[in-house]
CSV table of C-alpha atoms and ligand atoms in Angstrom, one decimal:
chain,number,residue,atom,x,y,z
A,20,UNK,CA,11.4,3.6,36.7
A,21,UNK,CA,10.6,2.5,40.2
A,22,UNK,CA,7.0,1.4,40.7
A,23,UNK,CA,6.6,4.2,43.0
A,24,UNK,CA,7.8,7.1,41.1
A,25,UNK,CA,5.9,9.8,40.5
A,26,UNK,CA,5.1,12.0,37.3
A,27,UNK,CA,7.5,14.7,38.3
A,28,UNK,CA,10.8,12.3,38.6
A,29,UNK,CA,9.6,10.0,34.8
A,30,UNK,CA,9.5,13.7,33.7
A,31,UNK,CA,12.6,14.9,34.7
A,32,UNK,CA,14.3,11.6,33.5
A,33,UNK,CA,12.8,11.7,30.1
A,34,UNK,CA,14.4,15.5,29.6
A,35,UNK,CA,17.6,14.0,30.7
A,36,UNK,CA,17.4,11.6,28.2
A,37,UNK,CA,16.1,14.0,25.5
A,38,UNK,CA,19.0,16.4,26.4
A,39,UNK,CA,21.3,13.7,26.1
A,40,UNK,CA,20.7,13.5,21.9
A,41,UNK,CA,18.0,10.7,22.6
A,42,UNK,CA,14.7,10.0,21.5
A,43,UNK,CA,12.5,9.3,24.9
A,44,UNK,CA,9.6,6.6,24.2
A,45,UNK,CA,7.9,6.5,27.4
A,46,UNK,CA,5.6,3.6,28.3
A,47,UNK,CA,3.5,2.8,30.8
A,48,UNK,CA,2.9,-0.5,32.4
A,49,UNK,CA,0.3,-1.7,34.6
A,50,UNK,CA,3.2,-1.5,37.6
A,51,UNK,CA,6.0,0.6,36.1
A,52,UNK,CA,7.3,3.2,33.6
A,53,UNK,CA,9.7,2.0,31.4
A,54,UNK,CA,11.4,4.8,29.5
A,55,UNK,CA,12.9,3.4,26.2
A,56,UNK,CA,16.3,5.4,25.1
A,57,UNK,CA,16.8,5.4,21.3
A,58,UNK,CA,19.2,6.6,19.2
A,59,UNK,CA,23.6,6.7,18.3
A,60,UNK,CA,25.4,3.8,20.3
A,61,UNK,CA,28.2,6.3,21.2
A,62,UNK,CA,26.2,8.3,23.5
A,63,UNK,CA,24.9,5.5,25.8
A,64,UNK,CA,27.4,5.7,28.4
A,65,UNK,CA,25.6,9.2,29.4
A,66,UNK,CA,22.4,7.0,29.9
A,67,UNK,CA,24.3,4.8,32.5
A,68,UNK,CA,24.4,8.1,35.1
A,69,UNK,CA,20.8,8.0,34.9
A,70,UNK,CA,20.7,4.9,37.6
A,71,UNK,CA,21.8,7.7,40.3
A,72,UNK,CA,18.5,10.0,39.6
A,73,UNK,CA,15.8,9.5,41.9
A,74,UNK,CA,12.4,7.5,41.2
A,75,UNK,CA,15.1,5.3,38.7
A,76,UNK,CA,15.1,1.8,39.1
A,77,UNK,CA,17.3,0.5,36.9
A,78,UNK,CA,19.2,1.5,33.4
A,79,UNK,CA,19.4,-1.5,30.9
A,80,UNK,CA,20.9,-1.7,27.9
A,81,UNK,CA,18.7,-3.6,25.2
A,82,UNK,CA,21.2,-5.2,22.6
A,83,UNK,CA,18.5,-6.3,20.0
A,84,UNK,CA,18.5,-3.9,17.1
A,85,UNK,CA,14.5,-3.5,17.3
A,86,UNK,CA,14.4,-1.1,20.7
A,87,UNK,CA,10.7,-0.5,21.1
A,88,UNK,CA,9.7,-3.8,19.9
A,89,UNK,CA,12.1,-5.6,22.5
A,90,UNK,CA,10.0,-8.0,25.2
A,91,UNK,CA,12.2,-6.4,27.7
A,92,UNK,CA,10.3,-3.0,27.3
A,93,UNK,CA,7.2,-4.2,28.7
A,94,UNK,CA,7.8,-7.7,29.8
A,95,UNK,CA,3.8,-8.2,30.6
A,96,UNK,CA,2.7,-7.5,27.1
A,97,UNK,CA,0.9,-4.7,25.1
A,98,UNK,CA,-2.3,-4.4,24.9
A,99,UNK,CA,-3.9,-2.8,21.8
A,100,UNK,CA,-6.9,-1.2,21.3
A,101,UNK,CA,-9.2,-1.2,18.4
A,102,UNK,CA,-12.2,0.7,18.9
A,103,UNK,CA,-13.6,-1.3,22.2
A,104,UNK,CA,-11.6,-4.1,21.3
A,105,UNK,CA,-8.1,-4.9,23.4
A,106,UNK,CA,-6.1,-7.2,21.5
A,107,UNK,CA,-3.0,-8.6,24.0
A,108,UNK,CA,-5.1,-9.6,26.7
A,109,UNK,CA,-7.1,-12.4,27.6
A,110,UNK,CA,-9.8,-12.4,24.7
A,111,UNK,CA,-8.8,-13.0,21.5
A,112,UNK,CA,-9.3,-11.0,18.2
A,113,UNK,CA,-11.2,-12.2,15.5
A,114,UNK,CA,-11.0,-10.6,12.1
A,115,UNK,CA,-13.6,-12.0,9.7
A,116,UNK,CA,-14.5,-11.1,6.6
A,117,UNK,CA,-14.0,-11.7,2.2
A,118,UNK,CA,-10.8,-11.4,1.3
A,119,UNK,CA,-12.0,-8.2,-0.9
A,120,UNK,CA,-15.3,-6.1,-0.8
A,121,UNK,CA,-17.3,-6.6,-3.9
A,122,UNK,CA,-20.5,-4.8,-3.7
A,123,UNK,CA,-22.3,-3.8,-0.7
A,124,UNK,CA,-24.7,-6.7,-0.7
A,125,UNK,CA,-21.6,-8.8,-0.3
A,126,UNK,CA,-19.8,-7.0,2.4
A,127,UNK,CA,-23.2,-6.5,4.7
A,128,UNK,CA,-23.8,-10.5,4.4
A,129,UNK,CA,-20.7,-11.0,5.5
A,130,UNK,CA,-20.4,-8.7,8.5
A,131,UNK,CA,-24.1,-10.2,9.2
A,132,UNK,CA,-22.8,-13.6,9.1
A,133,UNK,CA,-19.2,-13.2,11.0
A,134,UNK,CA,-21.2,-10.8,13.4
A,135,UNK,CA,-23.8,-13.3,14.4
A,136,UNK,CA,-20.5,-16.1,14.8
A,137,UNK,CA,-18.7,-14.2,17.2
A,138,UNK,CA,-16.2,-12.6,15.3
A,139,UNK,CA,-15.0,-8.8,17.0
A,140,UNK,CA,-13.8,-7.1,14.0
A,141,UNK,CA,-14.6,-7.0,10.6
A,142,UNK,CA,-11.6,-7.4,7.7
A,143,UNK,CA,-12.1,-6.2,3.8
A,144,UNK,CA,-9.9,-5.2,0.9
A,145,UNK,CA,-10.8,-1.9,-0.6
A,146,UNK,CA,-7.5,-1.7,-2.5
A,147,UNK,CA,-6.1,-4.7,-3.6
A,148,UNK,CA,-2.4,-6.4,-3.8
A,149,UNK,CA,-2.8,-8.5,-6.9
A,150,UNK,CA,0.4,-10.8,-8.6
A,151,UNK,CA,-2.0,-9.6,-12.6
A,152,UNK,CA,-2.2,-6.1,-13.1
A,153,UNK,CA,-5.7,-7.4,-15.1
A,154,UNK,CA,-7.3,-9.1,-11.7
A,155,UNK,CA,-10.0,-7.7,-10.0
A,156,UNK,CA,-7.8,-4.7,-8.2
A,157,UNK,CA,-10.7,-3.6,-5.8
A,158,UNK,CA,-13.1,-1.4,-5.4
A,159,UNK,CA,-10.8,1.0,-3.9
A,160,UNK,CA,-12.7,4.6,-2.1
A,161,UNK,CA,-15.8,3.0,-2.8
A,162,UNK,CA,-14.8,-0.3,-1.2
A,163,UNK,CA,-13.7,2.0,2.0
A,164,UNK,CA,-16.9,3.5,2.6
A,165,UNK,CA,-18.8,0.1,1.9
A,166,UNK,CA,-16.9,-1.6,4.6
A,167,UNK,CA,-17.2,1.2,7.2
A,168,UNK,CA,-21.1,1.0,7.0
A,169,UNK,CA,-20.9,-2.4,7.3
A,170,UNK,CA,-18.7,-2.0,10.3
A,171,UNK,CA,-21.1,0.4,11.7
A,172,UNK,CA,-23.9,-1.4,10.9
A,173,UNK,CA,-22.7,-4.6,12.4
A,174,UNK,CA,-21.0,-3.1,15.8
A,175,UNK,CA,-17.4,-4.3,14.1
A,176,UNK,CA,-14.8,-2.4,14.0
A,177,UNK,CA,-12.8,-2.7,10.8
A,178,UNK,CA,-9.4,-2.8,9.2
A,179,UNK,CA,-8.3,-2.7,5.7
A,180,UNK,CA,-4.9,-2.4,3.7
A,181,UNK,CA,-3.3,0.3,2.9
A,182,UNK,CA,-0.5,-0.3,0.2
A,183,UNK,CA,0.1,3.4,-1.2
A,184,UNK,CA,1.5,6.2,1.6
A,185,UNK,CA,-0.8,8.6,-0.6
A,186,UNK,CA,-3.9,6.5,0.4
A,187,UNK,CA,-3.1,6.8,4.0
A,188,UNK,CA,-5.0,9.9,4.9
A,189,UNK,CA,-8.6,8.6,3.4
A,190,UNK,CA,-8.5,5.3,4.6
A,191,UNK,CA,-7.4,6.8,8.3
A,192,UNK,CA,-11.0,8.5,7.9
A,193,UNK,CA,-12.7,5.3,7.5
A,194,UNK,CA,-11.4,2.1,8.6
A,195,UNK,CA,-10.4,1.5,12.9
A,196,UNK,CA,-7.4,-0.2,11.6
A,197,UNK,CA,-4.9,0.2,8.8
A,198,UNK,CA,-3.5,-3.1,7.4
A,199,UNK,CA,0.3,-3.9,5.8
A,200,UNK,CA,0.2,-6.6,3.5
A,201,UNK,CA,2.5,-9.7,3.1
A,202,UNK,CA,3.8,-7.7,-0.6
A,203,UNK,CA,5.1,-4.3,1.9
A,204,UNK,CA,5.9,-5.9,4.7
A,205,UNK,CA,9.7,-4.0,4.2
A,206,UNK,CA,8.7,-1.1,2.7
A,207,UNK,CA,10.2,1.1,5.0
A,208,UNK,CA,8.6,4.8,3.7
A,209,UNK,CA,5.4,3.4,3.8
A,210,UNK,CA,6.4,2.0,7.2
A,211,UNK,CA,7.8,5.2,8.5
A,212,UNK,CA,4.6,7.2,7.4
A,213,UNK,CA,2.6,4.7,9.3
A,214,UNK,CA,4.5,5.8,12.6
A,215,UNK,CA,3.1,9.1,12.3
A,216,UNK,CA,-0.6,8.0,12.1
A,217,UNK,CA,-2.9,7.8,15.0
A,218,UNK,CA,-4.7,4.3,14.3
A,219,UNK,CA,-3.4,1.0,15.2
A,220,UNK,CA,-1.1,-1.2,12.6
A,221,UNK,CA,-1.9,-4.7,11.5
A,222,UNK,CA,1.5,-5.4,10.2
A,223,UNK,CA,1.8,-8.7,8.1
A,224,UNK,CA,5.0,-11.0,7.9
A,225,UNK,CA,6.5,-10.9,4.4
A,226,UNK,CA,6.3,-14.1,3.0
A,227,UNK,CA,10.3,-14.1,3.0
A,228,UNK,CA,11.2,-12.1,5.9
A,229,UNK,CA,12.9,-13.4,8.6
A,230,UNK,CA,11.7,-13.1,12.0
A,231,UNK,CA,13.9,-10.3,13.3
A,232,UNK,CA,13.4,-8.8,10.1
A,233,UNK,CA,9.8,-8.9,11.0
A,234,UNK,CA,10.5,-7.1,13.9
A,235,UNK,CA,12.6,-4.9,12.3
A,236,UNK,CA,9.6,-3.7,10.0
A,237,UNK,CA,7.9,-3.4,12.9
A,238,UNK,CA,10.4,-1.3,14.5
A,239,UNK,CA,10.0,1.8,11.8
A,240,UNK,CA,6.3,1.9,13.2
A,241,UNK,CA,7.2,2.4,16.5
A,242,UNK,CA,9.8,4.6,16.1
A,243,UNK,CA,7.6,7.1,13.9
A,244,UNK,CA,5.6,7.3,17.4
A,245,UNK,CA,2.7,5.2,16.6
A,246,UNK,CA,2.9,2.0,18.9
A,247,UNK,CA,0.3,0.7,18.3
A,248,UNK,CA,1.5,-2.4,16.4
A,249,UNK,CA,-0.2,-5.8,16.1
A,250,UNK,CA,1.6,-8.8,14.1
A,251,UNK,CA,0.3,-10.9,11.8
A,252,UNK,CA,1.7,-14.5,11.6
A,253,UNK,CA,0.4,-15.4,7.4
A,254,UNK,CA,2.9,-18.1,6.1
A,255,UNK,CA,5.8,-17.4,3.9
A,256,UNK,CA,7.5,-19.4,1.2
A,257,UNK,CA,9.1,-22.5,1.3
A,258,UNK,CA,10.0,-25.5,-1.1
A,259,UNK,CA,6.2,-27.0,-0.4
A,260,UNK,CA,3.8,-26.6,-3.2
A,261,UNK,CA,1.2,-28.7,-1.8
A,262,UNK,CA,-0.3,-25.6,0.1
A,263,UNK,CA,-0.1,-21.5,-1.1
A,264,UNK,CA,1.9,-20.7,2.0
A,265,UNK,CA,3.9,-22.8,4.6
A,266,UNK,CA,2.3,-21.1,7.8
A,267,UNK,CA,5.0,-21.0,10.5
A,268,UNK,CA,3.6,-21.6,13.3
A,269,UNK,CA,7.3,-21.5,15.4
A,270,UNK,CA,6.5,-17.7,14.9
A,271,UNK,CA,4.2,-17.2,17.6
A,272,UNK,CA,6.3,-19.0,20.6
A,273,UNK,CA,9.5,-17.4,19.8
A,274,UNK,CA,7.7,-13.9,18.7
A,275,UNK,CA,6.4,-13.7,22.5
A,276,UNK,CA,9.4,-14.0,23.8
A,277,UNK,CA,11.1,-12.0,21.5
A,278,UNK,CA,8.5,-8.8,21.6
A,279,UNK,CA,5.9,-7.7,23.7
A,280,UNK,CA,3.6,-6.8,20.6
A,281,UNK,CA,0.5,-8.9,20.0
A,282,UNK,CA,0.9,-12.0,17.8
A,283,UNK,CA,-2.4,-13.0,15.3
A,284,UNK,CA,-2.4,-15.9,12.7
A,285,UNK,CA,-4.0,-15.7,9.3
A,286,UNK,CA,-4.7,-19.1,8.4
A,287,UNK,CA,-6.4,-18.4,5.6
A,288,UNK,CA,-3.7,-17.0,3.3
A,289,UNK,CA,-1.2,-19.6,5.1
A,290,UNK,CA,-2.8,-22.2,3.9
A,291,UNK,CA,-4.9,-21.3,0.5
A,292,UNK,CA,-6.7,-24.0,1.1
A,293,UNK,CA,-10.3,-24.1,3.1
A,294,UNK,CA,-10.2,-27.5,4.4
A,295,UNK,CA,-6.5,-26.4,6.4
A,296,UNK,CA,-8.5,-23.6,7.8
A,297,UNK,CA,-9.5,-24.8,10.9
A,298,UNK,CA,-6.8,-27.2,11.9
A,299,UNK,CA,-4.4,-24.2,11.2
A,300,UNK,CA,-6.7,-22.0,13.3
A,301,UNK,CA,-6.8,-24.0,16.0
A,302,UNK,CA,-3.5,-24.9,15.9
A,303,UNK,CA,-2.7,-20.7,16.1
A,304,UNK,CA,-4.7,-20.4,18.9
A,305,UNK,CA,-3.5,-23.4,21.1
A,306,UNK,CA,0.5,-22.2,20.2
A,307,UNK,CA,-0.5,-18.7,22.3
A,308,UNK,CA,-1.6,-16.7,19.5
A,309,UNK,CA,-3.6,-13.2,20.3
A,310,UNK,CA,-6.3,-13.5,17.7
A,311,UNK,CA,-7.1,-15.0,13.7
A,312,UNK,CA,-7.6,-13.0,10.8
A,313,UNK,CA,-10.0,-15.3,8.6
A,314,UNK,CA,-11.3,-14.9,5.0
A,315,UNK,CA,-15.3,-15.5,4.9
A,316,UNK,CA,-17.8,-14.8,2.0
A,317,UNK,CA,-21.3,-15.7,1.5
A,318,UNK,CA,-20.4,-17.6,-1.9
A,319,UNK,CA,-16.9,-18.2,-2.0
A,320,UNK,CA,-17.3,-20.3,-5.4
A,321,UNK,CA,-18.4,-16.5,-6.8
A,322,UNK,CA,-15.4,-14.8,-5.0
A,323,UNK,CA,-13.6,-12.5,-7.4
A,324,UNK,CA,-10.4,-13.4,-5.7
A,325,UNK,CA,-9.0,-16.1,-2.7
A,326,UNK,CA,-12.0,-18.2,-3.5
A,327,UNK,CA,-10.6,-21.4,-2.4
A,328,UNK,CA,-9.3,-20.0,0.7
A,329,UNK,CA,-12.6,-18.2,1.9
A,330,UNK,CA,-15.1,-19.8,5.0
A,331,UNK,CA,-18.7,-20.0,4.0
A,332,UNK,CA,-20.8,-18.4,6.9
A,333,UNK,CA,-21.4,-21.9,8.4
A,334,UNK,CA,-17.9,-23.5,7.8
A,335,UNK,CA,-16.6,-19.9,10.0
A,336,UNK,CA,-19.4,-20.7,13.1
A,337,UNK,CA,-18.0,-24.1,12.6
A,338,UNK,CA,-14.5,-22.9,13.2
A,339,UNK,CA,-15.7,-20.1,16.0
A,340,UNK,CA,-17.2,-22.8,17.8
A,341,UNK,CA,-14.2,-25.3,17.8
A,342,UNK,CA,-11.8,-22.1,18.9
A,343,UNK,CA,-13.9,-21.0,21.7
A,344,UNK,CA,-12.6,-25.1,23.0
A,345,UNK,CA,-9.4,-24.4,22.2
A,346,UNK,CA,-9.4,-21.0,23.5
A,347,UNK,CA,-10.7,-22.3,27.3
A,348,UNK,CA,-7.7,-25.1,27.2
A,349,UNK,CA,-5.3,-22.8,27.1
A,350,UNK,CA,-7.2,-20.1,29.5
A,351,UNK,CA,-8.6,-17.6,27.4
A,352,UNK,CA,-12.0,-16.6,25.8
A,353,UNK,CA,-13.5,-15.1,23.0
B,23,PEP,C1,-5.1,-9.8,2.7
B,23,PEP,O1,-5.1,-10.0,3.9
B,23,PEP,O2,-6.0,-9.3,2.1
B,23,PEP,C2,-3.8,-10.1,2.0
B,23,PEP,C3,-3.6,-9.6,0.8
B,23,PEP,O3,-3.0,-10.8,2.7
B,23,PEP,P1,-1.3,-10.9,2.5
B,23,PEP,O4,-0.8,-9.6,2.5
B,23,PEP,O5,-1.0,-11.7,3.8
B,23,PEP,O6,-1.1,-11.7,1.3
B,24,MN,MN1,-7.0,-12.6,0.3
């Protein structure tokens, strides 16, 4: 739409559009409206009309499969909120936290710690992806309401992952953010369930799916209605052995051209490995990525699972510390 038009004309155009067999995704930019047409390729040459109606700027076709997720869309960027927190802007996201919640001593020492570091949102595993049916498969409900105290108590809001559709209502209730892990990354009814929720998404790269794939997955989201998707960058699989993941950074540069979703790195599960933590992390952050998703526990050696991989409170202000350098060379804060 032009930058000018008013409500009465995006309204009329998005019946137009609706009337035409489309779905109408409106969006609103900080300048324009951007009305996003999906739905059968056959019908589109009704869409080109639209150009003549006034307060319409232009009608452009988006070839991409992944509509909503396309850059063009809303070339300056989403911004997503969490709670208080915008992620897409200039501050970045920090999501710290164990790898799963284990007791509520364990939880509120790490919100304390990652808190008092300068994280702005606290991460937890309530339910559990796990290769072994017989490891530790979280604490599930109980894990939930563990982590939103902490949350609470700390000023952090918090996100979790959901891996079962039938889980989606209770953990809606508790957590800011829902989580999809690496393992349901392409599982498209849990996907499509998701685009009918009213919290934001962190959506996590499967650790073999391709980049348009990615976006692809992301795609069922938005097209349930919920756009409110953030990425997750996490490492997939390659030949290389010498680290759990092979964390592809190449993901962030081309994913910001590609989408106009926020991009976050997880260096944690990229790597495995605590030493690579920081070097990854900075590295994230310095390639234009929106935010980190970081494992931290108070005794990672006692970590019932990712224990290698998890920050001990002073190894993550160690890390906040270097990124908030990193994060004023390439002009933003945290
Ligand atoms: C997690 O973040 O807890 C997790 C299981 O990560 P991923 O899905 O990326 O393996
Ligand atoms: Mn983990």
């Amino acid at each position: 739409m032009k930058a000018h038009a008013t409500p009465a004309e995006i309204q009329a155009i998005i019946e137009r559009v609706e009337g035409a067999g489309f779905q109408a995704h409106r969006i609103t930019g900080v300048e324009r409206t951007v009305v996003a047409c999906v739905g059968e390729e056959r019908g589109k040459d009704d869409l080109a009309q639209l150009e003549f109606f006034s307060g319409v700027e232009s009608v452009m076709p988006i070839l991409k499969p992944y509509k909503l997720a396309a850059r063009e869309v809303h070339p300056e960027g989403s911004r997503i909120k969490v709670g208080n927190l915008e992620i897409g802007g200039k501050g970045l996201a920090v999501m710290a936290g164990p790898c799963a919640i284990e007791s509520a001593q364990q939880i509120d020492r790490a919100a304390q710690a990652v808190k008092a570091a300068g994280a702005n949102m606290l991460r937890g595993g309530a339910f559990k992806p796990r290769t072994s049916p017989y490891s530790f498969q979280g604490m599930e409900h109980d894990g939930l309401l563990l982590l939103e105290k902490a949350g609470r108590e700390f000023g952090l809001p918090v996100v979790t992952e959901v891996m079962d559709p039938h889980d989606i209502e209770r953990i809606v209730e508790h957590a800011d953010m829902l989580q999809v892990g690496a393992r349901n990354a392409q599982n498209f009814s849990l996907l499509r369930r998701l685009g009918k929720v009213n919290k934001p998404i962190l959506l996590k790269r499967g650790m073999s799916t391709k980049l348009d794939e990615f976006l692809m997955a992301a795609e069922y989201i938005l097209s349930g209605g919920n756009s409110n998707v953030v990425l997750c960058e996490r490492g997939i699989r390659t030949f290389e052995t010498a680290t759990r993941n092979t964390l592809d950074l190449n993901a962030i540069p081309m994913l910001k051209q590609w989408t106009h979703l926020p991009i976050i790195v997880d260096p944690s599960h990229g790597t495995g490995t605590e030493s690579l933590v920081i070097p990854m992390a900075l590295a994230a952050i310095a390639a234009g990525a929106d935010g980190l998703m970081i494992e931290v526990h108070p005794e990672p050696e006692k970590a019932l699972s990712d224990g290698p991989q998890q920050l001990r409170p002073a190894r993550f202000e160690e890390l906040m510390r270097a990124v908030r350098r990193v994060a004023a060379a390439v002009d933003r804060t945290v």
